[in-house]
């Protein structure tokens, strides 16, 4: 069965950095695009970033462009999100999610359990 | 402000049917048949309930159905059950530079 397990969340000061990881299993990781989606406390879902199955294309939400970098290691079945210049408004649960298709359609068929990132001094 | 508009809340009694709307534009909902719906219980990850406007993933109850008319997509839940009480989000492919877009979410209360 498909499993996505995020890790790397925690408390970080404003302006700091953090790297999230998402370990994937139960499917051919190298054949699917992957997303990061976040949810601020008590708020709705916000799409953050996408990476194509082969890493050749990456897309970002305007709110994180220039600060966050999505990447993947298909040999390790792992997705990453490098977050720099963190702000209070980045505080959220971060989910990794599998794209249902080979390309970006915005249809997320499996989700991890999420990892909490808190930006606070 | 979310790119897709959903009602903040809907409610219904057990056994009844409810419909949640998701309104976008011709650049997203109206222009593509890639609308999906997600169910989220408190403290849990979202779960895909409908994809490509009206398709159900394996294991999702046939009480859940989706449709689209113009720039508005809809999720209908028939035969409401207590376990359907959750937040529901729509999502759509978009041709805008925003790429990924969700609705603001709808809280379903089963009375």
Short mmCIF file of C-alpha atoms in Angstrom, two decimals:
data_model
loop_
_atom_site.label_atom_id
_atom_site.label_comp_id
_atom_site.label_asym_id
_atom_site.label_seq_id
_atom_site.Cartn_x
_atom_site.Cartn_y
_atom_site.Cartn_z
CA UNK A 1 0.00 0.00 0.00
CA UNK A 2 1.09 3.56 -0.66
CA UNK A 3 2.79 5.25 2.28
CA UNK A 4 4.12 8.78 2.57
CA UNK A 5 5.94 9.66 5.80
CA UNK A 6 7.04 13.24 6.43
CA UNK A 7 9.74 14.27 8.87
CA UNK A 8 11.87 17.28 9.73
CA UNK A 9 9.30 19.62 11.21
CA UNK A 10 9.93 21.58 14.40
CA UNK A 11 10.29 25.02 15.90
CA UNK A 12 12.50 27.53 14.12
CA UNK A 13 13.13 31.26 14.59
CA UNK A 14 12.04 33.81 11.98
CA UNK A 15 14.65 34.00 9.24
CA UNK A 16 15.79 30.46 9.93
CA UNK A 17 15.86 27.37 7.73
CA UNK A 18 14.45 23.88 7.86
CA UNK A 19 14.45 20.87 5.50
CA UNK A 20 11.47 18.56 5.34
CA UNK A 21 11.65 15.02 4.01
CA UNK A 22 8.95 12.67 2.74
CA UNK A 23 9.77 8.96 2.46
CA UNK A 24 7.62 7.19 -0.11
CA UNK A 25 6.81 3.50 -0.49
CA UNK A 26 4.26 1.22 -2.09
CA UNK A 27 4.42 2.72 -5.58
CA UNK A 28 6.97 3.54 -8.29
CA UNK A 29 8.10 6.87 -6.85
CA UNK A 30 10.14 7.79 -9.95
CA UNK A 31 7.02 7.69 -12.14
CA UNK A 32 4.90 10.34 -10.42
CA UNK A 33 4.96 14.03 -9.71
CA UNK A 34 4.92 15.04 -6.05
CA UNK A 35 3.57 18.03 -4.15
CA UNK A 36 3.92 19.83 -0.85
CA UNK A 37 0.68 21.24 0.56
CA UNK A 38 0.41 23.12 3.86
CA UNK A 39 -2.32 23.99 6.32
CA UNK A 40 -1.95 26.81 8.82
CA UNK A 41 -3.61 26.20 12.22
CA UNK A 42 -7.38 26.40 11.83
CA UNK A 43 -7.09 27.35 8.16
CA UNK A 44 -7.60 25.71 4.78
CA UNK A 45 -5.27 23.87 2.45
CA UNK A 46 -2.64 25.81 0.51
CA UNK A 47 -0.65 24.29 -2.33
CA UNK A 48 3.07 25.01 -1.91
CA UNK A 49 5.15 23.30 -4.59
CA UNK A 50 5.30 20.56 -7.24
CA UNK A 51 8.11 18.59 -8.84
CA UNK A 52 7.85 16.46 -11.94
CA UNK A 53 8.58 12.73 -11.76
CA UNK A 54 12.10 13.25 -13.08
CA UNK A 55 12.79 16.54 -11.31
CA UNK A 56 12.95 18.45 -14.60
CA UNK A 57 10.18 20.93 -13.77
CA UNK A 58 9.32 22.62 -10.48
CA UNK A 59 6.50 25.02 -9.65
CA UNK A 60 5.96 27.15 -6.56
CA UNK A 61 3.22 29.18 -4.94
CA UNK A 62 3.93 32.91 -5.06
CA UNK A 63 4.00 32.97 -1.26
CA UNK A 64 7.12 30.76 -1.12
CA UNK A 65 8.85 31.46 -4.44
CA UNK A 66 12.51 32.35 -3.94
CA UNK A 67 12.53 31.01 -0.36
CA UNK A 68 11.54 27.34 -0.69
CA UNK A 69 13.11 24.67 -2.92
CA UNK A 70 11.50 21.35 -3.75
CA UNK A 71 13.69 18.43 -4.77
CA UNK A 72 13.66 14.66 -4.95
CA UNK A 73 16.02 11.70 -4.86
CA UNK A 74 14.45 8.89 -6.87
CA UNK A 75 17.20 6.47 -5.78
CA UNK A 76 16.06 6.98 -2.17
CA UNK A 77 12.31 7.35 -2.89
CA UNK A 78 12.40 10.61 -0.99
CA UNK A 79 10.92 14.08 -1.55
CA UNK A 80 12.38 17.18 0.08
CA UNK A 81 11.40 20.76 0.84
CA UNK A 82 14.19 23.15 1.75
CA UNK A 83 12.67 26.17 3.52
CA UNK A 84 14.78 29.31 3.98
CA UNK A 85 14.02 32.80 5.29
CA UNK A 86 11.11 31.41 7.27
CA UNK A 87 8.34 33.75 8.42
CA UNK A 88 5.65 33.48 11.08
CA UNK A 89 3.09 33.00 8.33
CA UNK A 90 4.86 29.80 7.22
CA UNK A 91 3.69 28.13 10.43
CA UNK A 92 1.62 25.16 9.31
CA UNK A 93 1.32 21.42 9.00
CA UNK A 94 3.16 20.45 5.83
CA UNK A 95 1.86 17.47 3.87
CA UNK A 96 3.55 15.69 1.01
CA UNK A 97 1.06 14.42 -1.55
CA UNK A 98 1.33 12.21 -4.62
CA UNK A 99 0.06 13.54 -7.93
CA UNK A 100 -2.44 11.13 -9.47
CA UNK A 101 -0.97 11.61 -12.92
CA UNK A 102 2.47 11.73 -14.44
CA UNK A 103 2.01 15.47 -15.02
CA UNK A 104 0.67 18.38 -12.98
CA UNK A 105 -3.11 18.08 -12.77
CA UNK A 106 -3.57 19.13 -9.17
CA UNK A 107 -5.18 15.84 -8.18
CA UNK A 108 -3.64 14.42 -5.01
CA UNK A 109 -4.45 10.74 -4.55
CA UNK A 110 -2.31 9.97 -1.48
CA UNK A 111 -1.23 12.16 1.42
CA UNK A 112 1.23 11.79 4.26
CA UNK A 113 0.27 12.38 7.88
CA UNK A 114 1.91 15.81 7.91
CA UNK A 115 4.71 17.43 9.87
CA UNK A 116 4.28 20.62 11.91
CA UNK A 117 6.52 23.61 11.30
CA UNK A 118 6.34 26.44 13.83
CA UNK A 119 8.13 29.71 13.13
CA UNK A 120 8.43 31.65 16.35
CA UNK A 121 10.99 33.55 18.39
CA UNK B 1 -8.83 34.76 -0.21
CA UNK B 2 -8.93 31.38 -1.97
CA UNK B 3 -9.00 31.14 -5.75
CA UNK B 4 -11.98 28.77 -5.63
CA UNK B 5 -15.11 29.75 -3.69
CA UNK B 6 -16.90 27.31 -1.41
CA UNK B 7 -19.61 27.92 1.19
CA UNK B 8 -18.13 28.06 4.67
CA UNK B 9 -20.60 25.57 6.07
CA UNK B 10 -23.45 23.25 5.15
CA UNK B 11 -25.55 20.95 7.28
CA UNK B 12 -27.99 18.11 6.91
CA UNK B 13 -29.75 15.39 8.86
CA UNK B 14 -28.86 11.70 8.65
CA UNK B 15 -30.26 10.15 5.50
CA UNK B 16 -30.60 13.46 3.68
CA UNK B 17 -28.55 14.68 0.72
CA UNK B 18 -26.38 17.80 0.62
CA UNK B 19 -24.45 19.55 -2.11
CA UNK B 20 -21.28 21.62 -1.77
CA UNK B 21 -20.43 24.04 -4.55
CA UNK B 22 -17.01 25.14 -5.77
CA UNK B 23 -16.94 28.19 -8.03
CA UNK B 24 -13.96 29.21 -10.11
CA UNK B 25 -13.35 30.71 -13.53
CA UNK B 26 -12.83 29.62 -17.11
CA UNK B 27 -9.10 29.39 -16.29
CA UNK B 28 -9.66 26.59 -13.83
CA UNK B 29 -12.95 24.82 -13.03
CA UNK B 30 -14.69 25.91 -16.22
CA UNK B 31 -11.82 25.19 -18.55
CA UNK B 32 -10.69 21.73 -17.49
CA UNK B 33 -12.17 18.45 -16.27
CA UNK B 34 -9.60 18.15 -13.48
CA UNK B 35 -11.65 19.05 -10.43
CA UNK B 36 -11.09 16.98 -7.31
CA UNK B 37 -12.64 16.84 -3.84
CA UNK B 38 -11.06 16.01 -0.50
CA UNK B 39 -12.49 15.02 2.88
CA UNK B 40 -10.59 15.97 6.03
CA UNK B 41 -11.50 14.89 9.54
CA UNK B 42 -10.04 16.90 12.45
CA UNK B 43 -6.35 16.18 12.99
CA UNK B 44 -6.18 13.90 9.96
CA UNK B 45 -4.73 14.18 6.48
CA UNK B 46 -7.05 14.96 3.57
CA UNK B 47 -8.47 12.03 1.59
CA UNK B 48 -9.28 12.06 -2.12
CA UNK B 49 -13.01 11.50 -2.65
CA UNK B 50 -13.59 12.57 -6.27
CA UNK B 51 -11.21 13.18 -9.18
CA UNK B 52 -11.66 14.37 -12.76
CA UNK B 53 -14.97 16.00 -11.77
CA UNK B 54 -16.98 12.84 -11.18
CA UNK B 55 -14.76 9.79 -10.72
CA UNK B 56 -14.55 7.95 -7.40
CA UNK B 57 -11.32 6.26 -6.29
CA UNK B 58 -11.57 2.64 -5.30
CA UNK B 59 -12.97 2.30 -1.79
CA UNK B 60 -14.92 5.57 -1.73
CA UNK B 61 -18.63 5.12 -1.08
CA UNK B 62 -20.98 5.63 -4.04
CA UNK B 63 -22.91 8.02 -1.79
CA UNK B 64 -20.34 10.60 -2.94
CA UNK B 65 -20.75 12.03 -6.43
CA UNK B 66 -19.36 14.97 -8.37
CA UNK B 67 -20.51 17.11 -11.26
CA UNK B 68 -19.74 20.37 -13.04
CA UNK B 69 -21.68 23.07 -14.84
CA UNK B 70 -19.84 26.01 -16.33
CA UNK B 71 -17.44 27.46 -13.77
CA UNK B 72 -19.03 25.66 -10.81
CA UNK B 73 -18.32 22.14 -9.63
CA UNK B 74 -20.40 20.33 -7.05
CA UNK B 75 -19.97 17.51 -4.56
CA UNK B 76 -23.15 15.71 -3.52
CA UNK B 77 -23.34 13.38 -0.56
CA UNK B 78 -26.48 11.27 -0.39
CA UNK B 79 -27.77 9.26 2.57
CA UNK B 80 -25.82 11.42 5.03
CA UNK B 81 -24.12 9.53 7.84
CA UNK B 82 -22.54 10.78 11.04
CA UNK B 83 -19.06 9.86 9.80
CA UNK B 84 -19.48 12.23 6.84
CA UNK B 85 -19.09 15.17 9.23
CA UNK B 86 -15.79 16.71 8.15
CA UNK B 87 -14.24 19.55 6.17
CA UNK B 88 -14.41 19.28 2.38
CA UNK B 89 -12.06 21.00 -0.07
CA UNK B 90 -12.19 21.28 -3.84
CA UNK B 91 -9.17 21.66 -6.08
CA UNK B 92 -8.77 22.33 -9.78
CA UNK B 93 -6.10 22.38 -12.43
CA UNK B 94 -5.49 25.97 -13.45
CA UNK B 95 -3.78 27.55 -16.41
CA UNK B 96 -2.74 30.53 -14.30
CA UNK B 97 0.76 30.89 -12.95
CA UNK B 98 -0.62 29.99 -9.52
CA UNK B 99 -0.65 26.38 -10.68
CA UNK B 100 -2.15 24.74 -7.61
CA UNK B 101 -5.46 26.04 -6.24
CA UNK B 102 -7.84 24.93 -3.49
CA UNK B 103 -11.20 26.16 -2.34
CA UNK B 104 -11.45 27.67 1.12
CA UNK B 105 -13.13 24.57 2.52
CA UNK B 106 -16.65 23.72 3.68
CA UNK B 107 -17.49 22.39 7.11
CA UNK B 108 -20.21 19.75 6.90
CA UNK B 109 -22.28 19.26 10.03
CA UNK B 110 -24.53 16.23 10.35
CA UNK B 111 -27.34 17.29 12.65
#
